[in-house]
XYZ file of N, CA, C and O in Angstrom:
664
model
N 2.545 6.161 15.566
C 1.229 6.520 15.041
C 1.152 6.043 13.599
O 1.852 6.501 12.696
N 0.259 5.105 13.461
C 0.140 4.998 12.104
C -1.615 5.855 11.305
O -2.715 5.457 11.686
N -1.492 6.782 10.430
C -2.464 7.443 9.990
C -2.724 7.296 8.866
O -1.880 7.028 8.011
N -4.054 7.458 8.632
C -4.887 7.167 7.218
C -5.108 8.762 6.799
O -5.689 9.333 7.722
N -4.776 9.794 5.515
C -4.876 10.788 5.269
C -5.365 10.681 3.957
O -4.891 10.107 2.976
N -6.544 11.429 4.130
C -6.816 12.353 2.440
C -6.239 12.411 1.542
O -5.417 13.287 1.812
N -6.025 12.043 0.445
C -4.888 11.891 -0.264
C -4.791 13.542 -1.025
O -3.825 14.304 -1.057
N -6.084 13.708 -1.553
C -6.383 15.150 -2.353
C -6.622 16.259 -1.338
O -6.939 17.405 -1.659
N -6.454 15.847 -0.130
C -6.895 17.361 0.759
C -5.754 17.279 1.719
O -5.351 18.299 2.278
N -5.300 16.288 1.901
C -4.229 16.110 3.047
C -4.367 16.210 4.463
O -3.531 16.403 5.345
N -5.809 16.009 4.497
C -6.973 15.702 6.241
C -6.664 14.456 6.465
O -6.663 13.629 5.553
N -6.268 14.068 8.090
C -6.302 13.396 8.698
C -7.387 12.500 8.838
O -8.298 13.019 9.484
N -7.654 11.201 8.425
C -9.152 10.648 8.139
C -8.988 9.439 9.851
O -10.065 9.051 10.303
N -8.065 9.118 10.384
C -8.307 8.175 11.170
C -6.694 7.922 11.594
O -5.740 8.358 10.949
N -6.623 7.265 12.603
C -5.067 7.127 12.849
C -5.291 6.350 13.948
O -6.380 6.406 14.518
N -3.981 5.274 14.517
C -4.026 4.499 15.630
C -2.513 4.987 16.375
O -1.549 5.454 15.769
N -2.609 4.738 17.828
C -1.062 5.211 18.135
C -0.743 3.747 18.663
O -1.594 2.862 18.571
N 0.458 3.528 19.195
C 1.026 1.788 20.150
C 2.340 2.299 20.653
O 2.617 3.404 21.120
N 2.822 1.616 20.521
C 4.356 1.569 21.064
C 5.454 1.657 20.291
O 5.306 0.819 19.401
N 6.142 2.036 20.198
C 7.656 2.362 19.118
C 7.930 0.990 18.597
O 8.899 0.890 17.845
N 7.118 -0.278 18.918
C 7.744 -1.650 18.217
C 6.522 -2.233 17.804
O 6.540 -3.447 17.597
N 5.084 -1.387 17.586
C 3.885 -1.638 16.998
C 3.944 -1.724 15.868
O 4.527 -0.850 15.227
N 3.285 -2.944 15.173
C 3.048 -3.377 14.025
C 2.398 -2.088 13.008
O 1.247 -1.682 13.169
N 3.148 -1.639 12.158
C 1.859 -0.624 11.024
C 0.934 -1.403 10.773
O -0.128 -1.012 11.257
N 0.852 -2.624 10.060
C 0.463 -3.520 9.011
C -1.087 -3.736 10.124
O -2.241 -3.480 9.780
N -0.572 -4.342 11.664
C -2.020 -4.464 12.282
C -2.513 -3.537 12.106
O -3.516 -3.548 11.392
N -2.032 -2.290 12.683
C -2.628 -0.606 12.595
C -3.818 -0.556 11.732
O -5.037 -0.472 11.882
N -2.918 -0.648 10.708
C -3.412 -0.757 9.212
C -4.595 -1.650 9.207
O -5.715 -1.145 9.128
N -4.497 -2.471 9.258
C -6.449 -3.715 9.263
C -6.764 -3.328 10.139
O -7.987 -3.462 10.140
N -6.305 -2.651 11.437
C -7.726 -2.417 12.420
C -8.203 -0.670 11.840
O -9.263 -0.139 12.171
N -7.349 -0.134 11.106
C -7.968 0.900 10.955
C -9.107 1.079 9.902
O -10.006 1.917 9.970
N -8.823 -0.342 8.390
C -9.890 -0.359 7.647
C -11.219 -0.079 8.141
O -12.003 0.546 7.426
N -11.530 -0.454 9.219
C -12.991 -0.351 9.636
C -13.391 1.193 9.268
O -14.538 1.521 8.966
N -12.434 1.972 9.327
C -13.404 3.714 9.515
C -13.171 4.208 8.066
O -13.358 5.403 7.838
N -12.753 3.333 7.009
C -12.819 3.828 5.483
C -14.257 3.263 4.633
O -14.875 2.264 4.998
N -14.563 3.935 3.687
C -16.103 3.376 3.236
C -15.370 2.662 2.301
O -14.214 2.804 1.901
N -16.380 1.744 1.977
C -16.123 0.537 0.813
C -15.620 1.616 -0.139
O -15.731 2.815 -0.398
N -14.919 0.344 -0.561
C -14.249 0.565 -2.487
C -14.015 1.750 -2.789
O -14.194 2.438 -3.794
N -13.180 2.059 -0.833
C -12.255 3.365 -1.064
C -10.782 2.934 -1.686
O -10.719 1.789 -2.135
N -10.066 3.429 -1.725
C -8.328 3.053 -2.656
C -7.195 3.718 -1.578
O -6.807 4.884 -1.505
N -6.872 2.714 -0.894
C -5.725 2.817 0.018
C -4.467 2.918 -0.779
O -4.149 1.966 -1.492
N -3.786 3.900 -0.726
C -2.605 4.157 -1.463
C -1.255 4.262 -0.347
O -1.176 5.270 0.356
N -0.348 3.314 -0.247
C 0.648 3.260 0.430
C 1.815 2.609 -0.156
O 1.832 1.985 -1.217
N 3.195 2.904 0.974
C 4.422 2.406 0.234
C 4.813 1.256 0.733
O 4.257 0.840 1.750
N 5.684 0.635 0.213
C 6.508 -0.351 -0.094
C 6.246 -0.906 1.571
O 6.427 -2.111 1.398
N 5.981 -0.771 2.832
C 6.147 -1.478 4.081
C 4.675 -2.238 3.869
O 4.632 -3.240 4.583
N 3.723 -2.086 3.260
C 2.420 -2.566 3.566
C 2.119 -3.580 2.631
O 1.038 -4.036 2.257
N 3.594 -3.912 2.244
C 2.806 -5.994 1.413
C 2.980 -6.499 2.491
O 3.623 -6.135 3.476
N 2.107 -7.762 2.180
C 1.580 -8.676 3.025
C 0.132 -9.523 2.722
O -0.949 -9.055 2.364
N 0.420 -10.621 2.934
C -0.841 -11.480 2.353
C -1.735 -11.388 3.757
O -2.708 -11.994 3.307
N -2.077 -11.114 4.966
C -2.318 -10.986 5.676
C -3.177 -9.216 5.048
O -4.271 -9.037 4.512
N -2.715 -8.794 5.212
C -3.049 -7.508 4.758
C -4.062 -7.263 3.228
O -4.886 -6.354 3.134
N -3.799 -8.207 2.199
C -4.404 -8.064 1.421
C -6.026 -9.017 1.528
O -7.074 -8.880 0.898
N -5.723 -9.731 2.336
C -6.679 -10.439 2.949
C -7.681 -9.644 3.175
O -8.745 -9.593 2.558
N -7.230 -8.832 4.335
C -7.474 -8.087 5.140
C -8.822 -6.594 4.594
O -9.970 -6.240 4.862
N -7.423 -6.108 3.534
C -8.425 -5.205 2.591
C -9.565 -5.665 1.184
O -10.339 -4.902 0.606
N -9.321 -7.253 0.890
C -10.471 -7.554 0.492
C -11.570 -7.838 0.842
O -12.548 -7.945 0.102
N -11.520 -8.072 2.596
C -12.588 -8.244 3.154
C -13.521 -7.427 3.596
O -14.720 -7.692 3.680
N -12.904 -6.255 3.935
C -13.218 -4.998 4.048
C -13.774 -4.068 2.647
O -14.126 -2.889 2.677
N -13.746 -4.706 1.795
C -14.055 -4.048 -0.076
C -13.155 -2.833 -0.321
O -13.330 -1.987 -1.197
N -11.995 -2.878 0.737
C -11.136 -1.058 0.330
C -9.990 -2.390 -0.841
O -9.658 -3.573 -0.768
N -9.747 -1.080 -1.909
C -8.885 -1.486 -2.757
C -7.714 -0.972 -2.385
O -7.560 -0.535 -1.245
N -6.822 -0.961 -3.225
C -5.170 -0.499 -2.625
C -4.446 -0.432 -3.720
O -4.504 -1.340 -4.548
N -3.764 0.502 -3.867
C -1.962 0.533 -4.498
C -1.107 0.605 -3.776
O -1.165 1.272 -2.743
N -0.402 0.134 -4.035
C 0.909 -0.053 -3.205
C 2.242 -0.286 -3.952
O 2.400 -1.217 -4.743
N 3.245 0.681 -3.625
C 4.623 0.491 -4.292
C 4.946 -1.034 -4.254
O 4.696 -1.864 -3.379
N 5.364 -1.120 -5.052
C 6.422 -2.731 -4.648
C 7.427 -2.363 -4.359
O 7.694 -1.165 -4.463
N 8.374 -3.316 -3.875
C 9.576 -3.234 -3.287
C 10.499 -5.125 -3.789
O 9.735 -6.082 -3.666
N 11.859 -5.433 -4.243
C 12.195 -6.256 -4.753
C 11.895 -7.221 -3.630
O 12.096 -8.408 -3.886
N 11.501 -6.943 -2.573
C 11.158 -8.374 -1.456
C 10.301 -9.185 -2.036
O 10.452 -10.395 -2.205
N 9.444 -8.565 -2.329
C 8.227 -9.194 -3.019
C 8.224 -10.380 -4.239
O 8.639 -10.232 -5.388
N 7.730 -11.392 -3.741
C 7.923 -12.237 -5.280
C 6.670 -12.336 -5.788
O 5.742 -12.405 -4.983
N 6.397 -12.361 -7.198
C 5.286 -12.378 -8.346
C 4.963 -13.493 -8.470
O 5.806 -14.342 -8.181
N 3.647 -13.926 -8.938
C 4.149 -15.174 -9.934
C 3.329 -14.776 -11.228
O 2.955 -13.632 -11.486
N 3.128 -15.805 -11.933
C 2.726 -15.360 -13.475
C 1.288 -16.514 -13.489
O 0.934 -17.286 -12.598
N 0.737 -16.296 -14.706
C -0.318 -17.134 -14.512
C -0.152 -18.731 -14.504
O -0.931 -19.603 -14.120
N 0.937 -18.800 -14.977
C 1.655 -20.235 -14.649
C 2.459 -20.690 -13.460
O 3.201 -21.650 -13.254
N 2.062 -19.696 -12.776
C 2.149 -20.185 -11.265
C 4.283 -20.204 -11.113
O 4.985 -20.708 -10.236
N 4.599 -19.587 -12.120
C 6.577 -19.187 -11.894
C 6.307 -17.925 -11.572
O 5.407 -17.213 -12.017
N 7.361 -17.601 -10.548
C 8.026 -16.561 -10.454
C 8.270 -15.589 -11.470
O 9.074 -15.663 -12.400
N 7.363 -14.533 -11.137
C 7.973 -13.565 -12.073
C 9.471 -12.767 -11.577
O 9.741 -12.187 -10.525
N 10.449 -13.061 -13.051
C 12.037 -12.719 -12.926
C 12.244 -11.378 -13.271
O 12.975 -10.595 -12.665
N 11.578 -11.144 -14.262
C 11.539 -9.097 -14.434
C 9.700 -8.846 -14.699
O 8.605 -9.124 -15.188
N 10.327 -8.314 -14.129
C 8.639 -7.169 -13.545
C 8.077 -6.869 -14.937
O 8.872 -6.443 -15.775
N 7.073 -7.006 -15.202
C 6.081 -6.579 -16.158
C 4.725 -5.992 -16.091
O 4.071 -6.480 -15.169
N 4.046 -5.018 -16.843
C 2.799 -5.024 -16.539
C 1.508 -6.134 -16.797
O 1.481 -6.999 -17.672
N 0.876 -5.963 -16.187
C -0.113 -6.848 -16.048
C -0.371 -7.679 -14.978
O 0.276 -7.649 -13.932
N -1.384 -8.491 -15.228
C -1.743 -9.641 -13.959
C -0.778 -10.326 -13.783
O 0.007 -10.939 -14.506
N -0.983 -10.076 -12.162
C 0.275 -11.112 -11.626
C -0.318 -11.768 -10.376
O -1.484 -11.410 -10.206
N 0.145 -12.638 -9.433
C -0.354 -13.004 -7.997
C 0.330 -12.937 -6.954
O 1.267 -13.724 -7.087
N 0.377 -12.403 -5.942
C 1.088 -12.670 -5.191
C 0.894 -13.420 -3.800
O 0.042 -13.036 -2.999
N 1.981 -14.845 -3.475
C 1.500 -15.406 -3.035
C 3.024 -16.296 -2.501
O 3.725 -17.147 -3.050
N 3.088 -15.497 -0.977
C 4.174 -15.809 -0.121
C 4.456 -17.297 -0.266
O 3.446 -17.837 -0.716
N 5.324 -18.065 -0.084
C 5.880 -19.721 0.160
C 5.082 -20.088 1.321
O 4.480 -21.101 0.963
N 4.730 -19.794 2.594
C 3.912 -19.893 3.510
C 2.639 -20.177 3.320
O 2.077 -21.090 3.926
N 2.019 -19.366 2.398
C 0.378 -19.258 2.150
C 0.481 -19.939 1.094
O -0.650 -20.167 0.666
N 1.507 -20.513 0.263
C 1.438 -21.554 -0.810
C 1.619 -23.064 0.035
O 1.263 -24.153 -0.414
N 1.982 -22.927 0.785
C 2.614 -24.623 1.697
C 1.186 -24.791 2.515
O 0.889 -25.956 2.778
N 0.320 -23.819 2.921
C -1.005 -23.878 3.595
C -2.002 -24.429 2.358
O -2.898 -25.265 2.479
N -1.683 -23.878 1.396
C -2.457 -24.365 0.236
C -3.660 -22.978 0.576
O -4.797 -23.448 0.522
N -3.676 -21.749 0.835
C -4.238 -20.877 0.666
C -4.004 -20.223 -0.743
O -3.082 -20.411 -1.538
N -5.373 -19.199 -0.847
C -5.105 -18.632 -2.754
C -4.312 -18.160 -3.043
O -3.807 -17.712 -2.013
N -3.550 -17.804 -4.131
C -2.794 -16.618 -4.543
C -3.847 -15.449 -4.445
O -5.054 -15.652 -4.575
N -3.230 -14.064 -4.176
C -3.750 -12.937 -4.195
C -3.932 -12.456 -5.791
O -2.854 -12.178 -6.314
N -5.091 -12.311 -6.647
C -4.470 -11.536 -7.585
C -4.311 -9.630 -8.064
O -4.995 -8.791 -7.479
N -3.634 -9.373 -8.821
C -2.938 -8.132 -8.801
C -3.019 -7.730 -9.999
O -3.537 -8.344 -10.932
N -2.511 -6.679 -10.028
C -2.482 -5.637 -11.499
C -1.053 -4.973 -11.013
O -0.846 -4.463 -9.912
N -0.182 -5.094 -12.029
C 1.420 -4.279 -11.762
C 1.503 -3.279 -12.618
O 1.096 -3.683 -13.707
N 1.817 -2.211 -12.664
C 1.802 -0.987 -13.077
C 2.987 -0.185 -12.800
O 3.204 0.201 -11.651
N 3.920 0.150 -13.950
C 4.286 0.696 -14.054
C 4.810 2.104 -14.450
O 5.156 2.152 -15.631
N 4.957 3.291 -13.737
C 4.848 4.109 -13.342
C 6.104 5.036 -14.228
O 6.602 5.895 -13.500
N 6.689 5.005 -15.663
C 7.844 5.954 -15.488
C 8.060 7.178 -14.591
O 7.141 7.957 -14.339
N 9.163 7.306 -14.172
C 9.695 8.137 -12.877
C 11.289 8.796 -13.807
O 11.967 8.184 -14.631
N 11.430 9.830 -13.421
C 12.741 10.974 -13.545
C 13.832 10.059 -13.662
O 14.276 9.747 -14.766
N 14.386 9.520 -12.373
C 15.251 8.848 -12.111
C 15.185 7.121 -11.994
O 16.120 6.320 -11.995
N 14.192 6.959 -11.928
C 13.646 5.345 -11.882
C 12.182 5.135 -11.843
O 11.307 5.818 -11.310
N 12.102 3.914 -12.604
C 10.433 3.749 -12.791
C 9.999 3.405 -11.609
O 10.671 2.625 -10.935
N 8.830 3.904 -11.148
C 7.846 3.252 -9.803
C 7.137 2.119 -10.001
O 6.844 2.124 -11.197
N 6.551 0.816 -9.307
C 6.134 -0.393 -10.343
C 4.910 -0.115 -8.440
O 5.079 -0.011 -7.225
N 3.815 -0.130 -9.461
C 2.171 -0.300 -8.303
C 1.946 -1.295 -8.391
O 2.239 -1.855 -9.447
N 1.217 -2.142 -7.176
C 0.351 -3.387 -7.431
C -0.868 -2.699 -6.906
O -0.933 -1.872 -5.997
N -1.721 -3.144 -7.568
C -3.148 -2.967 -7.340
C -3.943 -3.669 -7.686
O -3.823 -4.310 -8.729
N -5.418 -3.779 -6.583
C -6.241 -5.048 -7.226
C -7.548 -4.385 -7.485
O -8.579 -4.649 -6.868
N -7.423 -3.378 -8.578
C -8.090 -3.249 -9.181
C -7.523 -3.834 -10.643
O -6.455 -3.384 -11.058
N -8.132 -4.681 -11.297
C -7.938 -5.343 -12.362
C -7.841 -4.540 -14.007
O -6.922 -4.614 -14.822
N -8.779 -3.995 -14.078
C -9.214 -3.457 -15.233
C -8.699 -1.879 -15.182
O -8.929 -1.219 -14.170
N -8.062 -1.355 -16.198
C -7.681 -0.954 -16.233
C -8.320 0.910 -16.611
O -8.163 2.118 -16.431
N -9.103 -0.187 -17.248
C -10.505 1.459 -17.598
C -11.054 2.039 -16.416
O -11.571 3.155 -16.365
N -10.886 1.015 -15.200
C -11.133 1.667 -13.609
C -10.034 2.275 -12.594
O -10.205 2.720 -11.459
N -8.978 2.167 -13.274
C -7.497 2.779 -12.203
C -6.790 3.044 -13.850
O -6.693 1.941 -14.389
N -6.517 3.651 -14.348
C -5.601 3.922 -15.592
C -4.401 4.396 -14.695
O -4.334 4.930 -13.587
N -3.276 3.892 -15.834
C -1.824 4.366 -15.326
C -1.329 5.677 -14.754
O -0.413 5.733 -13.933
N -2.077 6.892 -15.301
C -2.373 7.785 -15.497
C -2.549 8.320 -14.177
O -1.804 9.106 -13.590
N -4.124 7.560 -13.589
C -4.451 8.272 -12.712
C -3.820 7.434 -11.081
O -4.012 7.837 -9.934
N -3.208 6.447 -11.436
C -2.180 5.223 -10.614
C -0.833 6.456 -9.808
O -0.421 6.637 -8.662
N -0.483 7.171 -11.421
C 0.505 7.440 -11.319
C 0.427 9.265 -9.891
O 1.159 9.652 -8.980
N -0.946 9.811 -10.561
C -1.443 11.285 -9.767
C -1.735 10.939 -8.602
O -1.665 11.831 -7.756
N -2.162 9.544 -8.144
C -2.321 9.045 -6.658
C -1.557 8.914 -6.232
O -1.388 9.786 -5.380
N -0.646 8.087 -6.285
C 1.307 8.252 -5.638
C 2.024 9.239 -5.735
O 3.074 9.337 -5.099
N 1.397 10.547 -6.905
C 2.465 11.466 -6.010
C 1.675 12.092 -4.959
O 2.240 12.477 -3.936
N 0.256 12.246 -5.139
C -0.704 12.938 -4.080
C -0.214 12.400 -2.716
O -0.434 13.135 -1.753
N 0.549 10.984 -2.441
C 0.645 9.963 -1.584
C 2.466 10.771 -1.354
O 2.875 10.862 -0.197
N 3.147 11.152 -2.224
C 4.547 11.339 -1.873
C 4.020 12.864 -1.227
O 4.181 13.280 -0.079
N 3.430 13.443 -2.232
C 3.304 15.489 -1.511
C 3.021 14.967 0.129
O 3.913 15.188 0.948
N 1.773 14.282 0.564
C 1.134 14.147 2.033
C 2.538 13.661 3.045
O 2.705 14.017 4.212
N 3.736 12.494 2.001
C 4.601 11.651 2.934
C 5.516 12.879 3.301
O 6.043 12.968 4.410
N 5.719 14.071 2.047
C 6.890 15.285 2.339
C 6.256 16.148 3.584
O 6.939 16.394 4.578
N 5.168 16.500 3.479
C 4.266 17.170 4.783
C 4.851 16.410 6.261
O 5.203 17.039 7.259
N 4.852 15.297 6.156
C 4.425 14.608 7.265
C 6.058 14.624 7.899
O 6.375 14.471 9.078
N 7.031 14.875 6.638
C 8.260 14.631 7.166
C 8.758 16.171 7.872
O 9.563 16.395 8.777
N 7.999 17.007 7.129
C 7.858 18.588 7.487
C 7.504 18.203 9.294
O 8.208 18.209 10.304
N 6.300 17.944 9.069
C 5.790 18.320 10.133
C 6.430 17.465 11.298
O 6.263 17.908 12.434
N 7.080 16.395 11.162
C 7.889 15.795 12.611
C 8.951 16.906 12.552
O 8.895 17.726 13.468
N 9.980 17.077 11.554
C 11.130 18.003 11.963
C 10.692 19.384 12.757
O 11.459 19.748 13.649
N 9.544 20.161 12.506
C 9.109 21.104 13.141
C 9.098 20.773 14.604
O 9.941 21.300 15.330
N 7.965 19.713 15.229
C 7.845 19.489 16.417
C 8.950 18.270 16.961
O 8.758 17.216 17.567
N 9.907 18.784 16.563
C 11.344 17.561 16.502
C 11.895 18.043 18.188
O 12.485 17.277 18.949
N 11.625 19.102 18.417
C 12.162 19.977 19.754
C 10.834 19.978 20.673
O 10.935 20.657 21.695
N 9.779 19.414 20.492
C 8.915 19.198 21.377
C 8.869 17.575 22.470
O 8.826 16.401 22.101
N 8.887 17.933 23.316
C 8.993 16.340 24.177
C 7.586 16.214 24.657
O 6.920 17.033 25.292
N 7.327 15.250 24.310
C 6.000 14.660 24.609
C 6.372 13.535 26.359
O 7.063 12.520 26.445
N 5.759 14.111 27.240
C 5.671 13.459 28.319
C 4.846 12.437 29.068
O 5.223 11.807 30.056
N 3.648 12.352 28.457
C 2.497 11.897 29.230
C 1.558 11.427 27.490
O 1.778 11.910 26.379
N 0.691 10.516 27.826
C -0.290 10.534 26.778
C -1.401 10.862 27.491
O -2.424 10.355 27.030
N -1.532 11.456 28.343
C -2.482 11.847 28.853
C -2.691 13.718 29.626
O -1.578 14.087 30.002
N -3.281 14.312 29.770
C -2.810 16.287 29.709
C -2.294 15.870 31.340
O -1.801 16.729 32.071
C-alpha cells in the first residue's frame, strides 16, 4: 500500500494497494491526480527520480524530499556537486542527460538535526515561500505520521489478511 496522509492531522487523503514487488514511485504519480494543485508532497529518501519529478511538475504538486547520497547534484555549471550545499542545484540522472532531456531544478536545504543534519530538495525556489524553518516542521510532521504508521503495522502484525475481498 502506498498512502498519501495529512501531514498536520495524520488523515488518510488517498492510497493505492499492488503487489509486494509494486513500484511506490508509480503509486506515487498515479496517485497525484487526487491532490489539489500547489499542494507540497513531503516524502523520504525512496521517492527521487526524474520520472517522478516530471511527474509532480505536471501535476503543479510541489515536493520535499530527503536526499539520500545516491543522488547526484549538479551546480549551475553543470559539475557535480561534491559536498552538499544550500541552494540551487539540478538534478539530472546520466540517462536523462545522454537523452538530452532538462535538468530538474531544486532548492537543497539543510535541515540541522541532533545527531546528523537532514539535507531537503525542494522545488520550491524562493525561499520566502518554503523557509528552512517551516522545511524543517514539515519533515518532522512527515517523521511523527512515518512513527504512527510503524505503530500501527506492529499492532495488526498478528492479523492475517486472507482475501482482498470480505
Amino acid at each position: 500500500i502506498t498512502a498519501i496522509v495529512h501531514l498536520r492531522y495524520g488523515l488518510l487523503w488517498s492510497w493505492r494497494q499492488g503487489k509486494g514487488t509494486a513500484s511506490e514511485q508509480l503509486h506515487l504519480i498515479l496517485l497525484l491526480a487526487t491532490l489539489p494543485a500547489r499542494s507540497l508532497l513531503v516524502t523520504d529518501a525512496g521517492y527521487i527520480g526524474y520520472e517522478l519529478f516530471v511527474a509532480l511538475s505536471t501535476a503543479h504538486v510541489h515536493y520535499l524530499i530527503r536526499m539520500s547520497s545516491r543522488a547526484t547534484l549538479y551546480t549551475e555549471e553543470q559539475q557535480p556537486l561534491r559536498h552538499w550545499r544550500q541552494g540551487l542545484v539540478w538534478y539530472w540522472p546520466q540517462w536523462a542527460r545522454d537523452q538530452k532531456l532538462p535538468p530538474v531544478q531544486a532548492r537543497l536545504v539543510r535541515v540541522p538535526g541532533k545527531k546528523v543534519d537532514v539535507w531537503l530538495m525542494t522545488d520550491v525556489l524562493q525561499a520566502q515561500e518554503l523557509s528552512r524553518a517551516t522545511a524543517a516542521q514539515f519533515y518532522r510532521w512527515r517523521w511523527r505520521n512515518e512513527g504512527f504508521f510503524r505503530t500501527y503495522k506492529r499492532t495488526i502484525s498478528g492479523v492475517k489478511f486472507r482475501s482482498r475481498t470480505v
